[in-house]
Short mmCIF file of C-alpha atoms in Angstrom, two decimals:
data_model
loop_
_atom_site.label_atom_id
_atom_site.label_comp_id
_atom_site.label_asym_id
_atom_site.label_seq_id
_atom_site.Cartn_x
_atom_site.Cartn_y
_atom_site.Cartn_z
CA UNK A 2 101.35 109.20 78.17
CA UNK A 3 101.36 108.72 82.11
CA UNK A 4 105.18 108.94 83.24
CA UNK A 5 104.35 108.73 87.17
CA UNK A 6 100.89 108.31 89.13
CA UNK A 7 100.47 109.42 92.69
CA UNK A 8 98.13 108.98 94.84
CA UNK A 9 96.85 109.49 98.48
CA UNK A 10 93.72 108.71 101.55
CA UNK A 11 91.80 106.58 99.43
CA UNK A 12 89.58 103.68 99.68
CA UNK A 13 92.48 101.27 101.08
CA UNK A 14 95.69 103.29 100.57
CA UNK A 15 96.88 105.42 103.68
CA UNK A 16 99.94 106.42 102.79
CA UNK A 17 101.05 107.76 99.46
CA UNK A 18 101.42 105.51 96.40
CA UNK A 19 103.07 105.67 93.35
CA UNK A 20 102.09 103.79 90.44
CA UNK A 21 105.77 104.58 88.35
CA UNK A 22 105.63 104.39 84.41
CA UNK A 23 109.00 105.28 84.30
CA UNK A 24 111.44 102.31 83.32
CA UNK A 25 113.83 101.32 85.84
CA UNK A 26 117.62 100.47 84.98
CA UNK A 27 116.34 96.73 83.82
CA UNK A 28 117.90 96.38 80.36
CA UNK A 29 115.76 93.73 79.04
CA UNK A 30 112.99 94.14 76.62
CA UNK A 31 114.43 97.70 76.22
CA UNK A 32 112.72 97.86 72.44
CA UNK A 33 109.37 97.25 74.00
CA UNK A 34 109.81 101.19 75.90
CA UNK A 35 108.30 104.00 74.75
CA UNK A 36 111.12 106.75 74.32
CA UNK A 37 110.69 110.67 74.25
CA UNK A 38 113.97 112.13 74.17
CA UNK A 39 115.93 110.94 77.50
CA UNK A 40 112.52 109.29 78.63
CA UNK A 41 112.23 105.50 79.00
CA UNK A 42 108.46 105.16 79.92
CA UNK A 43 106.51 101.79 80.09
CA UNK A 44 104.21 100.70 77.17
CA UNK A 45 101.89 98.62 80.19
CA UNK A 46 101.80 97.57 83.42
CA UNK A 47 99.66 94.47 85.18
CA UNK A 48 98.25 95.15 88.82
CA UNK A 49 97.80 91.46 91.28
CA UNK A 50 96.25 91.07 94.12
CA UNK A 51 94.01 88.95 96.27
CA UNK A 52 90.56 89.46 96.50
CA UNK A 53 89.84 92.87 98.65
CA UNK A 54 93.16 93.52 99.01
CA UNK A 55 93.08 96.71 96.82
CA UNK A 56 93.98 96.56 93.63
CA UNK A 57 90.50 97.88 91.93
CA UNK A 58 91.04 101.00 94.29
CA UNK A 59 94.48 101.88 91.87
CA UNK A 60 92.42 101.77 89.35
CA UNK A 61 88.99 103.71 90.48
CA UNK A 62 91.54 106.18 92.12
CA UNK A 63 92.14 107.24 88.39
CA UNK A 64 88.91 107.22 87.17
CA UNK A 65 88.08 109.21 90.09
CA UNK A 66 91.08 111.83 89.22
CA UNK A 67 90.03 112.16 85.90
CA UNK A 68 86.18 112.87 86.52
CA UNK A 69 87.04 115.85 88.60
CA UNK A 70 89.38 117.08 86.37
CA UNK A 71 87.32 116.67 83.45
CA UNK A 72 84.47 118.09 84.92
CA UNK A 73 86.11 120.90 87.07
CA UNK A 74 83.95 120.85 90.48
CA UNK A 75 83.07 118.84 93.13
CA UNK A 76 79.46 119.86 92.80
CA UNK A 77 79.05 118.64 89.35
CA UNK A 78 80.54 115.16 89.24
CA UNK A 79 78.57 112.37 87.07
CA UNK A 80 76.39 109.52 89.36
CA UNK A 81 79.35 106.79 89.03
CA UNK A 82 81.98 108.80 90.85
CA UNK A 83 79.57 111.27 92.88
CA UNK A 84 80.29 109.50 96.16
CA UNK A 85 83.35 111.26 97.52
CA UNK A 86 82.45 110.45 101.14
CA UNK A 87 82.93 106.74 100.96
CA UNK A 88 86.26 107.31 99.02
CA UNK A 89 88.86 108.17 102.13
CA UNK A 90 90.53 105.73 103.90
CA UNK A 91 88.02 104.87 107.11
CA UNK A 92 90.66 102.81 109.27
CA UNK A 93 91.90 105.87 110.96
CA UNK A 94 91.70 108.48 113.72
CA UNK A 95 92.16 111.18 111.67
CA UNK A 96 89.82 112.96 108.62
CA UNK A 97 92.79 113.22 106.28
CA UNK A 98 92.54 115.09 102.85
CA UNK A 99 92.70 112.68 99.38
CA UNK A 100 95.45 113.88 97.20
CA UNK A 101 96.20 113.06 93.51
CA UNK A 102 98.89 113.82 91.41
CA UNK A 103 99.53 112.63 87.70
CA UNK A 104 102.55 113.77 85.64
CA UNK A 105 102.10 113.22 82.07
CA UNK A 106 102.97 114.19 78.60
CA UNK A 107 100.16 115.65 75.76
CA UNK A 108 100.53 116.58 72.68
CA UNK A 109 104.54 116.91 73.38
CA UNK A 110 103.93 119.46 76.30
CA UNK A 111 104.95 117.77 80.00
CA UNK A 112 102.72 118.36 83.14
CA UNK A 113 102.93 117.80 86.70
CA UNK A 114 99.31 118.59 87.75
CA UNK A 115 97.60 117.35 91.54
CA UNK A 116 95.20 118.37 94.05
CA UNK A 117 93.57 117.40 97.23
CA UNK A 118 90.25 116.78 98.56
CA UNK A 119 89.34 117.16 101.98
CA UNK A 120 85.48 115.95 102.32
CA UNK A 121 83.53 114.28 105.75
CA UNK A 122 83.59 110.38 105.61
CA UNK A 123 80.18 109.27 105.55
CA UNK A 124 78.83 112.68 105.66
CA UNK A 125 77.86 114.69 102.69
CA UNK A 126 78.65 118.08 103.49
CA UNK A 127 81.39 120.45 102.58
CA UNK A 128 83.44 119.46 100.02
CA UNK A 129 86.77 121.30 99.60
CA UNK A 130 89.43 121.50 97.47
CA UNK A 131 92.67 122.77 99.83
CA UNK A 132 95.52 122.09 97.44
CA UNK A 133 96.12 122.65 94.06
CA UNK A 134 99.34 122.66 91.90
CA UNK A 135 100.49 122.64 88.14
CA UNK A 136 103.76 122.86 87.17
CA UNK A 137 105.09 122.41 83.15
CA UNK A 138 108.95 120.67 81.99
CA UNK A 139 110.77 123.74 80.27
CA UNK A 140 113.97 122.64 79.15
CA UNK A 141 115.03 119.68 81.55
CA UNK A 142 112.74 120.81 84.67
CA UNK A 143 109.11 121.28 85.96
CA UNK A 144 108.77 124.85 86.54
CA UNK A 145 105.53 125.74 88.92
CA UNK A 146 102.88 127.89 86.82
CA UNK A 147 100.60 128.10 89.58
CA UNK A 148 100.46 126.71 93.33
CA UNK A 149 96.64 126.77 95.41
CA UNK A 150 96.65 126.79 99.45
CA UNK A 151 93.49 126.36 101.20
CA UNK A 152 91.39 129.50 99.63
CA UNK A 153 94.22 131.56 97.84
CA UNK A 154 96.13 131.08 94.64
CA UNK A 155 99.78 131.62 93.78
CA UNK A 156 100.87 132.44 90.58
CA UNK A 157 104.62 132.13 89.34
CA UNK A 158 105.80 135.16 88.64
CA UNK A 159 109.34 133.95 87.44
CA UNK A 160 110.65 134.83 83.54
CA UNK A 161 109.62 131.50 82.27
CA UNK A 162 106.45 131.19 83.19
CA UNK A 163 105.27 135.05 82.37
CA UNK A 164 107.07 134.27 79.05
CA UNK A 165 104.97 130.85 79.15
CA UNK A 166 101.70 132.64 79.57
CA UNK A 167 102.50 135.98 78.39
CA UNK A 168 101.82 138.33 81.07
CA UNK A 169 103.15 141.16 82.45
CA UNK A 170 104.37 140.69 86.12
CA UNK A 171 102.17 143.44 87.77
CA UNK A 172 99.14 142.55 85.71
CA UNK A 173 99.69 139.44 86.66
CA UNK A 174 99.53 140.53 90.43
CA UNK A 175 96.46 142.53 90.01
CA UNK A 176 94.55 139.62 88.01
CA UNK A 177 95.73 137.13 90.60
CA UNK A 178 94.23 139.77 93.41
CA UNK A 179 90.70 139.69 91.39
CA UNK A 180 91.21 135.89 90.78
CA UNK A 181 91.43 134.70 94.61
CA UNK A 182 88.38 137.09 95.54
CA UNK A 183 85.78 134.88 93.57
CA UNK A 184 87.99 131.49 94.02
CA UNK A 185 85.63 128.62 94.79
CA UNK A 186 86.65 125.82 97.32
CA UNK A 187 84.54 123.19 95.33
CA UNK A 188 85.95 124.66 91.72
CA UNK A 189 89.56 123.49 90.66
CA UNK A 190 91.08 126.77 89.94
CA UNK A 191 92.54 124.98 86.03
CA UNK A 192 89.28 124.86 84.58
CA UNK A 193 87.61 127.85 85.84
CA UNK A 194 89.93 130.80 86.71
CA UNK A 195 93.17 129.67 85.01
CA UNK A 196 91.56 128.49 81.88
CA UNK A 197 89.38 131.62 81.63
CA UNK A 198 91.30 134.59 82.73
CA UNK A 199 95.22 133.18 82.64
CA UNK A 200 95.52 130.38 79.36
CA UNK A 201 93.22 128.45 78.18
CA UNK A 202 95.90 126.79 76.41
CA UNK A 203 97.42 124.97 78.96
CA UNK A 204 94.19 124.46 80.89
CA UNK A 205 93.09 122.62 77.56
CA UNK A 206 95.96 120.85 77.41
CA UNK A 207 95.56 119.46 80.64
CA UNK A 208 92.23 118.80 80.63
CA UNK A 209 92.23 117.17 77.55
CA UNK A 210 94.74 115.08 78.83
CA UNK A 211 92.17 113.25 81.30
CA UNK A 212 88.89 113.98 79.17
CA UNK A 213 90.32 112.71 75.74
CA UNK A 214 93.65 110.53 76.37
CA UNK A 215 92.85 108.57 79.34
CA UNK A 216 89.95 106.21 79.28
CA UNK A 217 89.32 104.47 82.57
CA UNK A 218 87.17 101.65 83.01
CA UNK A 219 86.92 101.01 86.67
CA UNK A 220 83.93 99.08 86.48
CA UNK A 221 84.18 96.34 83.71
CA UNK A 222 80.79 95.50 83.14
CA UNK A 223 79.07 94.56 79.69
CA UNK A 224 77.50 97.33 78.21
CA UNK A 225 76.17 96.99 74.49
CA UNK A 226 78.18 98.53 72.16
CA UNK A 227 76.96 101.49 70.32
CA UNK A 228 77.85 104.54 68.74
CA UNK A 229 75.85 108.25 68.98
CA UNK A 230 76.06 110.18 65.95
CA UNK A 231 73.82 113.36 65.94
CA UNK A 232 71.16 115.43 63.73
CA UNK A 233 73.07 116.81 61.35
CA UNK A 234 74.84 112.77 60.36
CA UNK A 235 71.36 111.52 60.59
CA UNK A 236 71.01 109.09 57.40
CA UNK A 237 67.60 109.51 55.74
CA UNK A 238 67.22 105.44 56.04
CA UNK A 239 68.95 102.31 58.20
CA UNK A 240 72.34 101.79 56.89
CA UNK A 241 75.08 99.43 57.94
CA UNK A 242 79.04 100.37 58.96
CA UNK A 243 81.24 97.89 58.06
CA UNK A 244 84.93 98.70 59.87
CA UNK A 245 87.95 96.80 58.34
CA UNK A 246 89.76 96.65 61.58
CA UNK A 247 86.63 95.12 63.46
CA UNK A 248 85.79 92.32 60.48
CA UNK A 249 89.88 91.54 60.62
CA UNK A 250 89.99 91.25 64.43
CA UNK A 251 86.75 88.72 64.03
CA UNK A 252 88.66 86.34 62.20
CA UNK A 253 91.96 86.80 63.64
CA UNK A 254 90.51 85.70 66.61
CA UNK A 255 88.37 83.42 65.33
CA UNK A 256 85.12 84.15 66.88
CA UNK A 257 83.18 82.57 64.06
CA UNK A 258 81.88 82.77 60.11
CA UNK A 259 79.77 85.45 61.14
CA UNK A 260 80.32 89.04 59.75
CA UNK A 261 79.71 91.53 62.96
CA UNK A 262 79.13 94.82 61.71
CA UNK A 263 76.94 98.46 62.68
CA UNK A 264 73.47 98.73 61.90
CA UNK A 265 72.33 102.36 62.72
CA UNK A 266 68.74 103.29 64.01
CA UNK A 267 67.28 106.52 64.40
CA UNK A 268 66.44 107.70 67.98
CA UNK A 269 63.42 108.13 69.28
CA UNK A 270 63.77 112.06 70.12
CA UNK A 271 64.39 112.26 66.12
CA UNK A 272 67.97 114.20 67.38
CA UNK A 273 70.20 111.80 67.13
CA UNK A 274 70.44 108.01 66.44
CA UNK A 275 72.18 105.08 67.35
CA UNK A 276 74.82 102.30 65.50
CA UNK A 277 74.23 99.62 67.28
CA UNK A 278 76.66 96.35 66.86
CA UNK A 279 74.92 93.04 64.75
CA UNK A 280 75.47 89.52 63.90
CA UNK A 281 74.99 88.69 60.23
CA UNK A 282 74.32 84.59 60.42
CA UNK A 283 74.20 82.54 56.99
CA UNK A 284 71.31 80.66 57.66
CA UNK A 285 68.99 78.29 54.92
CA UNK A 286 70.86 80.24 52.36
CA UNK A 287 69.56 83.75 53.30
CA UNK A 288 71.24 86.31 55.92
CA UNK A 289 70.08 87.00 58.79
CA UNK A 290 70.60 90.00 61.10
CA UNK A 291 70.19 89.55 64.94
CA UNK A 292 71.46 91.89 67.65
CA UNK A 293 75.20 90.95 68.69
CA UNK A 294 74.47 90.84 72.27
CA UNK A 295 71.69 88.27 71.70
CA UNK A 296 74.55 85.57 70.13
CA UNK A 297 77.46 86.66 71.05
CA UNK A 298 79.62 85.13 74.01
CA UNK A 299 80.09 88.44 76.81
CA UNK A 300 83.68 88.22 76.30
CA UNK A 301 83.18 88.56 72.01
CA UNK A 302 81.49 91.42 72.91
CA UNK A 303 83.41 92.81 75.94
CA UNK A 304 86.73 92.34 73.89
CA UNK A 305 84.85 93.74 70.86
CA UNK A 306 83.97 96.77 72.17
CA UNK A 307 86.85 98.11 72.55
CA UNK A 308 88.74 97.21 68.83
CA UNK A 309 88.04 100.62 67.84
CA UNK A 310 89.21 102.21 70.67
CA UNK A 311 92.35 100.68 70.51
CA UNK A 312 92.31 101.88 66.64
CA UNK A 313 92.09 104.81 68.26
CA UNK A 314 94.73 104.43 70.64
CA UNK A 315 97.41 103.35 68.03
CA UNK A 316 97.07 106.14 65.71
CA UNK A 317 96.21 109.42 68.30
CA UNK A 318 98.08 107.96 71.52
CA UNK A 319 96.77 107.90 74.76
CA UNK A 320 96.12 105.38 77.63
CA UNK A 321 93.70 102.33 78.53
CA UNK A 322 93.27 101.91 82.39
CA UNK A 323 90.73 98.45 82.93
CA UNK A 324 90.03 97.01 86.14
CA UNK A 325 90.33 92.83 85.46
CA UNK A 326 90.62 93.80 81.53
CA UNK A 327 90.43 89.84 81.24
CA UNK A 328 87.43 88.36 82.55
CA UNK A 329 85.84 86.50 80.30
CA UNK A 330 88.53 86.79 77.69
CA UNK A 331 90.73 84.23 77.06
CA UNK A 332 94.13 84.91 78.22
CA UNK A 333 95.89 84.14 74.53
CA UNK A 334 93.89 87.40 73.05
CA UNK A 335 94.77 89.16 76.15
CA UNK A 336 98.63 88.15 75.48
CA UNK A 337 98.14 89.24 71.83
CA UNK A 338 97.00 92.60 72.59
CA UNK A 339 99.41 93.08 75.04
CA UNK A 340 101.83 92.72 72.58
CA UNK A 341 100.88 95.24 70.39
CA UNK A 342 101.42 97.68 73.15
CA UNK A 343 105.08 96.13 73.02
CA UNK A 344 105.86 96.86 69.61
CA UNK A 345 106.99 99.82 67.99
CA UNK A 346 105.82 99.30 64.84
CA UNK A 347 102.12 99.45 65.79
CA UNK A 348 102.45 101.24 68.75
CA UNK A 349 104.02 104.40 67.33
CA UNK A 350 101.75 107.05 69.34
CA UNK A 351 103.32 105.73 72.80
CA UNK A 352 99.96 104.20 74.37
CA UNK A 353 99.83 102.31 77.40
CA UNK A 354 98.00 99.61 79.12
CA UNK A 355 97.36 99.31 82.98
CA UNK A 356 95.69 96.38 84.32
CA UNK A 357 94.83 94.42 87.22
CA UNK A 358 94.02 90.43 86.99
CA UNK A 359 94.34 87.66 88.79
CA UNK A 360 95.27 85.28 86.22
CA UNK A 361 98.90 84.65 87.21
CA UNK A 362 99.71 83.39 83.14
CA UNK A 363 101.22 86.68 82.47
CA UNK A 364 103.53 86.27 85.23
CA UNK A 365 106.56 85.25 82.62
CA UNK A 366 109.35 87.11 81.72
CA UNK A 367 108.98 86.87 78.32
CA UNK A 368 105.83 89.11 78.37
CA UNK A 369 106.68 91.36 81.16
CA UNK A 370 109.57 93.21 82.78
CA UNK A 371 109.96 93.29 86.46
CA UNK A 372 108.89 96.56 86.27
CA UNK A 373 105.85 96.12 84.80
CA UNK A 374 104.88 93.79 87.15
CA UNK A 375 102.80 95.19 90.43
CA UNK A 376 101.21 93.62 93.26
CA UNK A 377 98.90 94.60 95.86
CA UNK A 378 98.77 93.53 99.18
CA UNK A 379 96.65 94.77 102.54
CA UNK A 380 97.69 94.51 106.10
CA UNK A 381 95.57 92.32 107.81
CA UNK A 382 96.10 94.10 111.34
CA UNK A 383 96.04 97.60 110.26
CA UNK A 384 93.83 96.93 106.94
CA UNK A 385 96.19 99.34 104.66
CA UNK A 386 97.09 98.35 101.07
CA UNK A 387 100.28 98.39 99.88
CA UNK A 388 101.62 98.91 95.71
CA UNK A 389 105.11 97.82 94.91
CA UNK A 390 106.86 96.23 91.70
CA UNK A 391 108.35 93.25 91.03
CA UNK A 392 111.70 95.30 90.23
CA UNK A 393 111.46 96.92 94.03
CA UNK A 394 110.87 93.90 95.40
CA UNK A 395 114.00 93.11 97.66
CA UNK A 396 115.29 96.71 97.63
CA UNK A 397 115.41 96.80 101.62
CA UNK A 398 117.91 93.96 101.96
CA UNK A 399 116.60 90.93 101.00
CA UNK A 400 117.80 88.97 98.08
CA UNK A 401 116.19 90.76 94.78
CA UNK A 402 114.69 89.18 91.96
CA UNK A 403 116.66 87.94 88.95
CA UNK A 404 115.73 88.25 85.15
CA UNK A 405 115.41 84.38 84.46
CA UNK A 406 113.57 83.30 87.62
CA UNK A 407 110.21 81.67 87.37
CA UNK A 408 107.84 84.49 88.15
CA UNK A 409 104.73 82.23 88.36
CA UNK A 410 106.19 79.41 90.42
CA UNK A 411 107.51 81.47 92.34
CA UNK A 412 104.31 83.75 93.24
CA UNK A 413 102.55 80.33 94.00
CA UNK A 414 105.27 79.54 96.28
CA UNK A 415 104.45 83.23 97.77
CA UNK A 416 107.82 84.42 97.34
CA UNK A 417 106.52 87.95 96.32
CA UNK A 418 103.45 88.43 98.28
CA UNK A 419 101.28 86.45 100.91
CA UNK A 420 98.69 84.52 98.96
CA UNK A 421 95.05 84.40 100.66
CA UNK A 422 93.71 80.68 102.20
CA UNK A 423 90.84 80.75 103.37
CA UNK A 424 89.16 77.14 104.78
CA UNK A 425 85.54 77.60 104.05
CA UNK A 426 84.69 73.75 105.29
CA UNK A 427 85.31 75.32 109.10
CA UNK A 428 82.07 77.30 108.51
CA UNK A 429 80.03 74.68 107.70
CA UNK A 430 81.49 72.40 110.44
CA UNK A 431 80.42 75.19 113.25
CA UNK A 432 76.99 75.17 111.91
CA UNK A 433 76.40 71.84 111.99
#
């Protein structure tokens, strides 16, 4: 569960941002929240924006976040995210360092954990990591554990944390000595030095956080759905999966009398296999069995793909981060899975939804509270984007917004943020 996101120098966004998950004072919809003990946190938030204006940059600044965390250097990043030059905000004098912070809750443990990146813009070169801090909620505050500057690492030597990771103070200080000699400035110091030497347990924890419980999908595109099982699960012959919640979520959404099921096929190193997803047509009286992607619509199979995740989701916890989740999906599924994020009775593991669209139907405050409401807008002079809520909006002495108002008329009306016009007929008059 993310409670607050920060983030720093990248792509569009200068200045720090802060995508809050924490509820506001707004009393409405108050059942929807997720609660853990005094926390009111929300179940899902839904990012607008113009075109360019930045909005797919929240969400890639997350995926980006969790890749290096997952992965633990700056040297060993995967192809999609291994482009950390182009990432820092280009519309400035100075070479600034990228900073993230997340504070979240796993497995009922609280973390504050962040770090900055200070790489050349356009230039592969160095890449360093200069900052580097985790800090964990005992009783009713975040106590630092550990606090990285440049090429040296502090560890907290207070009661609570050498209870926390139970050390003794001076061989703490002498494995903290031994620690900063062979610190690397591409390695984050959680998943090599900390994990290894001072707990693994709360390294895990942390890491597991962004490897396991946040799935980030920055880049929307179809990909055919499939699941790797290895040698030792290898079936001696092709055998089908049928999954209750994926034949149930078929006809609830009435895709069709087709039955869409797993049919699994062995690989062709003879390792590991494949269950790919299949249409099963009624056809002259006899079945027939044709690869889903082949009959399918893309947003049956987009929306598909991701039933068992969400199965997932609702029973372990955890949270879904998708980049215009509802392209080619039409907005009535989208408003029925947003609801299941609203109730407590499905949603009993606290997961959470964030994201960005620019269908303006779930503008409506019977789906949304202000505060799950965000827009995104970029200065045209200075080109910087800018995050705020629909809750904030008004905070600096303008009229605020009310419960009952119209949200969608008014965001036509461009009441909360400039909408784009653009009259493409002037460049075909010039060229004529």
């Amino acid at each position: 569960m993310i409670i607050d996101y920060k983030f720093e120098n990248f792509r569009s966004f200068l200045s720090e941002t802060n995508v809050r998950l924490q509820a506001s004072r707004q009393t409405t919809f108050n059942s929807n929240l997720i609660r853990k003990g005094d926390l009111r946190v929300l179940p899902s938030v839904v990012i607008y924006g113009a075109n360019a204006s930045g909005k797919s940059n929240v969400i890639m600044s997350m995926s980006v976040m969790s890749k290096i965390v997952s992965y633990g250097s700056l040297s060993k990043l995967p192809e999609d995210v291994d482009r950390l030059e182009t990432y820092p905000f280009v519309h400035s004098e100075h070479n600034k360092p990228m900073k993230f912070e997340m504070k979240f809750e796993n497995d009922g443990a609280y973390y504050q954990y962040g770090f900055s990146v200070l790489v050349g813009r356009f230039q592969k070169g160095k890449r360093k990591i200069i900052e580097e801090t985790l800090k964990r909620k005992i009783g009713s505050d975040y106590v630092g554990i550990f606090e990285r500057k440049q090429d040296k690492v502090c560890i907290d030597k207070s009661k609570e944390v050498l209870k926390l990771i139970g050390f003794d103070a001076t061989f703490l200080e002498t494995m903290e000595e031994k620690l900063n000699q062979s610190l690397d400035e591409q390695d984050l110091f959680l998943g090599n030095g900390f994990k290894n030497v001072i707990s693994a347990n709360i390294a895990d924890q942390v890491i597991d956080f962004f490897r396991n419980k946040m799935l980030v999908v920055s880049d929307f595109m179809l990909k055919k759905a499939n699941i790797t099982y290895s040698r030792d699960d290898l079936p001696e012959k092709d055998f089908f999966l049928w999954n209750k919640l994926l034949d149930e979520f078929v006809k609830r959404a009435d895709f069709g009398p087709q039955n869409i099921l797993f049919h699994s096929q062995k690989g062709e190193d003879e390792q590991s296999g494949d269950m790919k997803m299949v249409s099963i047509y009624e056809c002259d009286g006899r079945k027939t069995l044709v690869p889903a992607e082949l009959m399918e619509s893309r947003g049956t199979l987009k929306l598909i793909d991701f039933v068992i995740p969400f199965q997932k989701l609702f029973s372990e916890g955890g949270v879904l981060v998708l980049d215009e989740f509802d392209a080619a999906i039409h907005p009535e599924l989208i408003k029925g899975i947003i609801a299941l994020f609203h109730d407590s009775n499905v949603n009993k593991k606290g997961a959470q939804l964030i994201f960005s669209t620019h269908n303006p139907i779930y503008l409506n405050n019977k789906i949304f509270r202000r505060d799950q409401i965000l827009f995104v807008e970029k200065d045209s002079d200075v080109y910087e984007s800018a995050l705020y809520s629909l809750a904030s909006f008004g905070s600096s002495g303008t009229k605020g917004v009310r419960n009952d108002e119209n949200y969608l008329i008014n965001y036509f009306k461009g009441k909360y943020s400039t909408l784009p016009y653009i009259d493409f007929a002037k460049i075909f008059e010039e060229g004529e």
